[in-house]
Coordinates of C-alpha atoms and ligand atoms in Angstrom, one line a residue:
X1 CA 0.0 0.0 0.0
X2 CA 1.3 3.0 -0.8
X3 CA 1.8 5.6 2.0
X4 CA 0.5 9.5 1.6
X5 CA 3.7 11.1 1.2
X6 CA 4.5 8.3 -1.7
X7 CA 1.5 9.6 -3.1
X8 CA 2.8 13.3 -2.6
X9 CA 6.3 12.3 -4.1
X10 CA 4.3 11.5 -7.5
X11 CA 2.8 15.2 -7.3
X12 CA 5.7 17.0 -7.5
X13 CA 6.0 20.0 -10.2
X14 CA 9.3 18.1 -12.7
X15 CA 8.7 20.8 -15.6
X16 CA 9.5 24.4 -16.4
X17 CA 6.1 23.7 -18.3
X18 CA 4.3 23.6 -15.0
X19 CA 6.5 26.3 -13.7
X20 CA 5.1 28.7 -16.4
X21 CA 1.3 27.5 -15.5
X22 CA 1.6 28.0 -11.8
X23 CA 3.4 31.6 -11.7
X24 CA 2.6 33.0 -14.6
X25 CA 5.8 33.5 -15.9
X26 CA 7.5 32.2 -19.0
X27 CA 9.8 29.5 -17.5
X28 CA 11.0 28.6 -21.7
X29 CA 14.7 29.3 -21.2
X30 CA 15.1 27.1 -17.7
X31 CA 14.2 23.8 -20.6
X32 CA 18.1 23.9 -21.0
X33 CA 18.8 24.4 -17.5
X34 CA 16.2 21.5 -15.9
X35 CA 17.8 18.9 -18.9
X36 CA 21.2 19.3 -17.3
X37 CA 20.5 19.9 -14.0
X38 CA 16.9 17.8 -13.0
X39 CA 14.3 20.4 -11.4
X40 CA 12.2 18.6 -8.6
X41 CA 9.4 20.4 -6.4
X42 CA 7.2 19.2 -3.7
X43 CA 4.0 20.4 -3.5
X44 CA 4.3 21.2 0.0
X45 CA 7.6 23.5 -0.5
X46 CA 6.2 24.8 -3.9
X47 CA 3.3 26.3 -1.5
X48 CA 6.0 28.4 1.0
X49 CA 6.8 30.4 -2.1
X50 CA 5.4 33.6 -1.6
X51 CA 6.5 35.4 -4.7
X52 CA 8.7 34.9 -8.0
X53 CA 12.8 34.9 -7.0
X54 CA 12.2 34.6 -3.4
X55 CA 14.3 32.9 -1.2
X56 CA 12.5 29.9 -1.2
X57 CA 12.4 30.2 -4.6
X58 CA 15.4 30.7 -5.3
X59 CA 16.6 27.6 -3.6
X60 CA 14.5 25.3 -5.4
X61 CA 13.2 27.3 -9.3
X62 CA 16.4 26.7 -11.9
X63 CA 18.2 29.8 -13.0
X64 CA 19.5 30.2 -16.3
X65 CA 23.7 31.2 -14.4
X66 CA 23.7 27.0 -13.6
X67 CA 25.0 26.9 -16.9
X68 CA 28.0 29.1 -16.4
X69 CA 31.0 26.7 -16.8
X70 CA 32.5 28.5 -13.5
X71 CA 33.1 25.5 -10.7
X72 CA 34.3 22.1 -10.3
X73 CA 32.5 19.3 -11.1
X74 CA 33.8 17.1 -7.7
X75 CA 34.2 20.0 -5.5
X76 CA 34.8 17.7 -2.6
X77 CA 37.5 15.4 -4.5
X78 CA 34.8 12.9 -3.3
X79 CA 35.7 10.5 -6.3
X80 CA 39.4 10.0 -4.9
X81 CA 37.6 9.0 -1.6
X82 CA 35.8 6.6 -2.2
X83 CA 36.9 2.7 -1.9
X84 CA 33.3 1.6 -3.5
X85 CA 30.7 3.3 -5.0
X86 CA 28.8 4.4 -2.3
X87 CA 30.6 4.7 0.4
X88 CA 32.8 8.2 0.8
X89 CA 35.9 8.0 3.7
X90 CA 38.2 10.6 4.2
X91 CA 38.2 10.9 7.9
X92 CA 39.7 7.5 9.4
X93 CA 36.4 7.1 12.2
X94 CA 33.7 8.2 9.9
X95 CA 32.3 7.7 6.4
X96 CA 29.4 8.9 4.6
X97 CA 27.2 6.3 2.6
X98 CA 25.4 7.2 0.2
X99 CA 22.3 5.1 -0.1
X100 CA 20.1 7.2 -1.9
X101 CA 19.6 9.0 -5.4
X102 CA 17.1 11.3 -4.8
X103 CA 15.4 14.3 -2.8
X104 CA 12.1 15.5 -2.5
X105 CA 13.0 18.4 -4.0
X106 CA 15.9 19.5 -5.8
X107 CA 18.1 22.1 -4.4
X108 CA 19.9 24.3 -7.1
X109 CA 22.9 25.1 -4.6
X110 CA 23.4 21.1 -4.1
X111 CA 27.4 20.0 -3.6
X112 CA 26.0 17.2 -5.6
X113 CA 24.2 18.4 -8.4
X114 CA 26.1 16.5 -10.6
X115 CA 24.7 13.1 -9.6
X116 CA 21.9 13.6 -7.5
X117 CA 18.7 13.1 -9.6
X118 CA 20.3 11.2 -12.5
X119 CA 20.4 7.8 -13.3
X120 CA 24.3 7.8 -12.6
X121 CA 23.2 8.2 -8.7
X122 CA 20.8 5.4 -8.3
X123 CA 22.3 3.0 -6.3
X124 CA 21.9 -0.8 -7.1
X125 CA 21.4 -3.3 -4.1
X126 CA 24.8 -4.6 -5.4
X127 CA 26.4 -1.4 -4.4
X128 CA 24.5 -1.2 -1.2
X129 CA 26.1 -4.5 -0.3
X130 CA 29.6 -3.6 -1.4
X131 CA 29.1 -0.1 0.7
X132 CA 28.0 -2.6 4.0
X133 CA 30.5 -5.1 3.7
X134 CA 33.1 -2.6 2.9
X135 CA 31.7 -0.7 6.7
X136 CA 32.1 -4.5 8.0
X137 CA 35.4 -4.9 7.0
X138 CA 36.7 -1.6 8.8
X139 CA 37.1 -1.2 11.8
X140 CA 38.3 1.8 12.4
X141 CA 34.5 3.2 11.8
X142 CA 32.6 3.9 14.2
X143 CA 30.3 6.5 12.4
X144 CA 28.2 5.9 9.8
X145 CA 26.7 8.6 8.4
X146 CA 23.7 8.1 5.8
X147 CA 23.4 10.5 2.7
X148 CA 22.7 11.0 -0.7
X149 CA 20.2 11.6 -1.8
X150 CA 18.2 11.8 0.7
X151 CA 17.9 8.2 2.8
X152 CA 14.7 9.2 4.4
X153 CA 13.1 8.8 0.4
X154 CA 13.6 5.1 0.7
X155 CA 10.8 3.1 1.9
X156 CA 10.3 2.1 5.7
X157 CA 11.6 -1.6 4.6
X158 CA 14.4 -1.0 2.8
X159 CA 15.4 1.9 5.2
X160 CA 14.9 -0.5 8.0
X161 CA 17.0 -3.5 6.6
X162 CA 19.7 -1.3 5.7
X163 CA 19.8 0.1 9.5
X164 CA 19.4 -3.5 10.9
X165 CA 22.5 -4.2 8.5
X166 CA 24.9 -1.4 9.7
X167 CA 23.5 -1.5 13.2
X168 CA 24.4 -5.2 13.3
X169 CA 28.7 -4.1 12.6
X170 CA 30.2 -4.3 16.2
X171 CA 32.3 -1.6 15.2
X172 CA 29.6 0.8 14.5
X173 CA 28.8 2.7 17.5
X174 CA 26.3 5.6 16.1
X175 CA 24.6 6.3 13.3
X176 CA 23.7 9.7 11.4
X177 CA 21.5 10.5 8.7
X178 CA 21.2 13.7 6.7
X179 CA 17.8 14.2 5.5
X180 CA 16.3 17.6 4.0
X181 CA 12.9 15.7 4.2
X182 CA 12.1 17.7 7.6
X183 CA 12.5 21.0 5.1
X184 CA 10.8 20.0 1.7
X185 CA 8.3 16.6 2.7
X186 CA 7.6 16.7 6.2
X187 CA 4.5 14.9 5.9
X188 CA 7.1 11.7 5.4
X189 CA 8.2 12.0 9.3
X190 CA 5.2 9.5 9.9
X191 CA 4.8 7.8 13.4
X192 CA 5.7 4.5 11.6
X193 CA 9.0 5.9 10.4
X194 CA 10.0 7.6 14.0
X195 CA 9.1 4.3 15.6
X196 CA 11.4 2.2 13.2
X197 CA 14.1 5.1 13.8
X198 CA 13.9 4.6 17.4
X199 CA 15.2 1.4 17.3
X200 CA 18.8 2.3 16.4
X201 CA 19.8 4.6 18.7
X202 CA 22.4 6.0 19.0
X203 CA 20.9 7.4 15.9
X204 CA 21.1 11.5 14.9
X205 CA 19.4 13.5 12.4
X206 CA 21.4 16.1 10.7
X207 CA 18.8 18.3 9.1
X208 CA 19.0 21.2 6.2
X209 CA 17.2 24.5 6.7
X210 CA 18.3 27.5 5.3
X211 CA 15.8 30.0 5.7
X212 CA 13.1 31.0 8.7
X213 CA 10.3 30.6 6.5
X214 CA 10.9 27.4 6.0
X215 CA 10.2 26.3 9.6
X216 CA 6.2 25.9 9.5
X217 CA 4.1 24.2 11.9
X218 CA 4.0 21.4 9.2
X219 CA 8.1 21.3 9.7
X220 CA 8.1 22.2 13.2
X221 CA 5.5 19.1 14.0
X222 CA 8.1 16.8 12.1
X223 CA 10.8 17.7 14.2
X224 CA 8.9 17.4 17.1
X225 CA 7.9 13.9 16.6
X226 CA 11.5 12.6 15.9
X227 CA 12.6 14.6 18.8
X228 CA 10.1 12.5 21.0
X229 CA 11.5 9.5 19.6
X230 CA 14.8 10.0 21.1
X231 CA 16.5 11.6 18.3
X232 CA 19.0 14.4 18.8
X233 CA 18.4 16.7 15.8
X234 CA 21.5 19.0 14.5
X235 CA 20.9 21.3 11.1
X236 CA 23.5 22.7 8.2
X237 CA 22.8 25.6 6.9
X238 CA 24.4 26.9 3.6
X239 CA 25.4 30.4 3.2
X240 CA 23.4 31.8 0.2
X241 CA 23.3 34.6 -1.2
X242 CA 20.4 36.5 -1.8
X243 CA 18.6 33.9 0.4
X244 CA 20.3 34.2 4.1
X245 CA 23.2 36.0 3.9
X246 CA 23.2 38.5 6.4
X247 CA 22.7 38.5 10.4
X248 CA 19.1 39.3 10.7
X249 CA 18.3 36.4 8.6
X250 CA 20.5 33.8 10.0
X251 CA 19.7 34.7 13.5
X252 CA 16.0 34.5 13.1
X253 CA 17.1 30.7 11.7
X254 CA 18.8 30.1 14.6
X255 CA 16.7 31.0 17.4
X256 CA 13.6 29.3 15.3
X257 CA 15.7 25.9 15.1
X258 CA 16.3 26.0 18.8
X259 CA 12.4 26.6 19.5
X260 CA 11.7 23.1 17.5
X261 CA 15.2 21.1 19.3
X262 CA 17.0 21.5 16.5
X263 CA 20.7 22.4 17.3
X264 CA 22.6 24.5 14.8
X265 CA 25.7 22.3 13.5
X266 CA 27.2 23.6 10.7
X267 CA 27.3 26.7 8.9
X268 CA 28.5 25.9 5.7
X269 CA 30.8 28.3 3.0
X270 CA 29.5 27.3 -0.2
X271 CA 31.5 24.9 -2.4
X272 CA 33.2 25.5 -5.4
X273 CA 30.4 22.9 -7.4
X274 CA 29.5 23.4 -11.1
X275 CA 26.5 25.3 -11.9
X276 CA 26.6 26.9 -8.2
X277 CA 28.7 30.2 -8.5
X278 CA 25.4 32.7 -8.4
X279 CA 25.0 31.4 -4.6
X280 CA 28.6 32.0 -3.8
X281 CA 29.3 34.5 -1.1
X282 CA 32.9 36.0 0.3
X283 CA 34.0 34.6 3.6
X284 CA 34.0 37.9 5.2
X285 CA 30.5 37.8 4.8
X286 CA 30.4 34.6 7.1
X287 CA 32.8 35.5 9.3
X288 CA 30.7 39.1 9.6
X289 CA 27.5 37.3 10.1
X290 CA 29.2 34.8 12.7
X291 CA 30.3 37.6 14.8
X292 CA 27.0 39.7 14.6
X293 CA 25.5 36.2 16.5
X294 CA 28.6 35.4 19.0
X295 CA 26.9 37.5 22.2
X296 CA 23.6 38.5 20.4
X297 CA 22.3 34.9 21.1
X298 CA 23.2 31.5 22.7
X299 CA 25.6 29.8 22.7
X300 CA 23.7 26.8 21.3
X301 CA 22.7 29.1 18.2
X302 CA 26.3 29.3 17.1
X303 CA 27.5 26.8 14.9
X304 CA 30.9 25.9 13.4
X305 CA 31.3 28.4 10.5
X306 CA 33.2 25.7 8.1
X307 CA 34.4 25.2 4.6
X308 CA 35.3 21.8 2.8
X309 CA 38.2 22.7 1.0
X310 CA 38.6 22.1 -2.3
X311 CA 40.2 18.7 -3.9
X312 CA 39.4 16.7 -0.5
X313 CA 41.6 18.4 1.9
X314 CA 38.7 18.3 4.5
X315 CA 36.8 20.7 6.4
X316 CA 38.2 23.6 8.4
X317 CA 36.2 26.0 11.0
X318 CA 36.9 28.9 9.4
X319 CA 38.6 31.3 12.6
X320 CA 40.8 33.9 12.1
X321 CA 43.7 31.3 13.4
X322 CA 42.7 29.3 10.1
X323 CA 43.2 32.2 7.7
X324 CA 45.6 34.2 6.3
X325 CA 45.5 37.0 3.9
X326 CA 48.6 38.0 2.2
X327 CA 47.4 40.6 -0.2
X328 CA 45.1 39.5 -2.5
X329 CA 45.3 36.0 -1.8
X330 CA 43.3 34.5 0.9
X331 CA 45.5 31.6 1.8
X332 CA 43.7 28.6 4.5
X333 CA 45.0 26.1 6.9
X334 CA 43.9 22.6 6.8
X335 CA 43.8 20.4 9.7
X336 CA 47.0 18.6 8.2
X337 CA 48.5 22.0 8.7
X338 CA 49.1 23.0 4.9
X339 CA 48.5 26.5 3.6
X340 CA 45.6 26.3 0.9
X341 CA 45.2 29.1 -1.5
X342 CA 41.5 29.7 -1.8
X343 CA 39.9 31.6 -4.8
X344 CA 37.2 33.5 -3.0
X345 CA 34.7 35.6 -4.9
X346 CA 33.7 38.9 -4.1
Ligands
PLP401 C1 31.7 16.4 6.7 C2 32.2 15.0 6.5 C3 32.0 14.0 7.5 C4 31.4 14.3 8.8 O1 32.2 15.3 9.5 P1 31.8 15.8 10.9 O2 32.6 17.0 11.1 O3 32.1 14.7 11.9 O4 30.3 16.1 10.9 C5 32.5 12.8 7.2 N1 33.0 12.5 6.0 C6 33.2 13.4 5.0 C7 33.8 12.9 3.8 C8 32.7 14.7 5.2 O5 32.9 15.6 4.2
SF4_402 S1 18.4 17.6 -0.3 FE1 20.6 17.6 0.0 S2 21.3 16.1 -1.5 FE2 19.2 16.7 -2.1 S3 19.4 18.3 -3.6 FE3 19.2 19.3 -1.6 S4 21.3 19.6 -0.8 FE4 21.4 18.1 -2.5

C-alpha cells in the first residue's frame, strides 16, 4: 500500500512547463537548464513560495547562471575518496554512505548536483552491499553517516534492513542520517518511520534548513515527533546569497531551530560545485555574520562556520587562526597543517 507522502512524491512539479502555468511567468529558457541539472518540487515547498525569486524560490526554481561553466564538477575530491561506489571515507572514524539518489525536491545550490537526480546516482542493491560489507570490513568506523540523496526517500523496509545491516557491525557505535525531508516533505516523518528510527539509537538527524520561513508548523511538528522519539536533531545551513546571507536572517534561523530542538551544526561556506557560482558569497560575509551572532544569542545558536576545502583536503572551521591573507590572496590552513590558497569571490 502505498503511504501519503509516496502519493505526494508522485505530485511534484518536474517541468518548467508547469513552472510557467503556476506563476505565470514564462519559464522557456530554464528547458536547458532543468535537462542538465533535474528540477524537482514538492507540493508542500512549492506552497512556501510567496512570490517569484524569493528565497524559497530561489533555492529550489532553476536559473538560467547553472550553466556558467565556472566551478568544479567534484568540489569535494569525493571521487578520490571513495573505496566503492557508495561509500565516501576521508576521515579515518567516519564515512558517509550514500544510499540514496534522490530528494524530494531539488536544491539548485546542491554539492552534488552532478549526480543527484540522475540515473548515474541510483544506487543498485549490489552497491549497497559492497558499501555494508566494505563498513564491516573496517574497523576503524565507528560512524556511519547516511546521505545522498536523501535516505529518508527510501521506503520504511528498505530503510529499516539497511539500518538492521549497519547496526548489526560491532564496530559501529552511532549512526547519522542527513535528510532535508524535515525541510521539503515533512509529511514523510510519519509515526511508523519515527518508531522504526527509534530502534537504532544511538541514531542523529542532521537536518537542512536554510531560511526562517521554511520552519512551518507542518516542519516544526516533524521535528517534534522525531525529537520525541529519542532523536538528537543538528541542522546545516548553507550560506546563500540572496537567500540568508546577512545576520538578521541567520539569527531568526537560529533561534527558530532552537524553538523546535534543533541544534545548529554547521554553517557551511559554499563549495566550489559546477552550476553553483550565483550562490557563492565571500567569507567575510560569514565571518561578519558569525560575529554579529557570538553575544547576540546563545551559545547553542552558534555553529561551526566551516568550509570543505577544495580537492578533498577536508573541512576547516573557518577562525581567524585558520586564515591568512597576504594581499590579494586568501591563503587557509587545513587540519594537516598545509597553507591552501583559496579563490574567493567577491
Ligand atoms: C563532513 C564530512 C564528514 C562528517 O564530519 P563531521 O565533522 O564529523 O560532521 C564525514 N566524512 C566526510 C567525507 C565529510 O565531508
Ligand atoms: S536535499 Fe541535499 S542532497 Fe538533495 S538536492 Fe538538496 S542539498 Fe542536494
Amino acid at each position: 500500500m502505498q503511504e501519503a507522502w509516496q502519493q505526494q512524491l508522485k505530485e511534484c512539479v518536474t517541468t518548467p512547463q508547469q513552472l510557467t502555468e503556476l506563476f505565470a511567468i514564462d519559464a522557456t529558457p530554464l528547458e536547458a537548464v532543468a535537462a542538465r541539472y533535474p528540477l524537482r518540487i514538492s507540493r508542500y515547498y512549492l506552497d512556501l513560495i510567496e512570490a517569484v525569486d524569493d528565497p524559497i524560490w530561489r533555492q529550489c526554481v532553476p536559473d538560467v547562471r547553472e550553466l556558467n561553466a565556472e566551478g568544479l564538477t567534484d568540489p569535494l575530491g569525493e571521487e578520490n575518496l571513495s573505496p566503492v561506489p557508495a561509500v565516501i571515507h576521508r576521515y579515518p572514524d567516519r564515512a558517509i554512505f550514500l544510499v540514496s539518489g534522490s530528494c524530494a525536491t531539488y536544491c539548485r545550490f546542491c554539492t552534488r548536483k552532478r549526480k543527484v537526480g540522475c540515473s548515474s546516482m541510483s544506487l543498485s542493491f549490489r552497491e549497497l552491499r559492497e558499501g555494508i560489507d566494505y563498513i564491516a570490513a573496517t574497523p576503524q568506523i565507528r560512524d556511519v553517516i547516511l546521505s545522498g540523496g536523501d535516505p529518508l526517500l527510501l521506503p520504511d523496509p528498505v530503510l529499516g534492513d539497511l539500518l538492521d545491516r549497519i547496526h548489526a557491525i560491532p564496530h559501529v557505535e552511532m549512526i547519522r542520517i542527513g535528510s532535508r525531508i524535515p525541510v521539503t516533505l515533512p509529511q514523510r516523518v510519519t509515526d511508523r518511520l519515527c518508531a522504526l528510527l527509534k530502534r537504532f539509537a544511538p541514531l542523529y538527524i542532521n537536518t537542512h534548513f536554510n531560511h526562517p520561513r521554511e520552519i512551518t508548523e507542518a516542519a516544526s511538528a516533524a521535528c517534534a515527533k522525531l525529537a520525541d522519539a529519542g532523536i538528537p536533531l543538528g541542522n546545516q545551513t548553507v550560506l546563500l546569497r540572496g537567500v540568508n546571507d546577512d545576520p538578521q536572517t541567520i539569527s531568526e534561523l537560529f533561534r527558530g531551530l532552537l524553538k523546535i530542538r534543533v541544534k545548529p551544526y554547521y554553517l557551511h561556506q559554499m563549495d566550489l560545485a559546477c552550476g553553483t557560482a550565483h550562490f557563492r558569497t565571500p567569507i567575510a560575509t560569514g565571518l561578519k555574520i558569525v560575529k554579529a551572532l557570538r553575544g547576540p544569542l546563545s551559545g547553542l545558536a552558534s555553529p561551526h562556520y566551516v568550509i570543505d576545502l577544495p580537492g578533498g583536503k577536508g573541512k576547516v572551521p573557518l577562525l581567524p587562526e585558520y586564515i591568512e591573507q597576504r594581499g590579494e590572496r586568501l591563503l587557509i590552513r587545513t587540519q594537516a597543517g598545509e597553507l591552501v590558497e583559496y579563490q574567493d569571490c567577491r
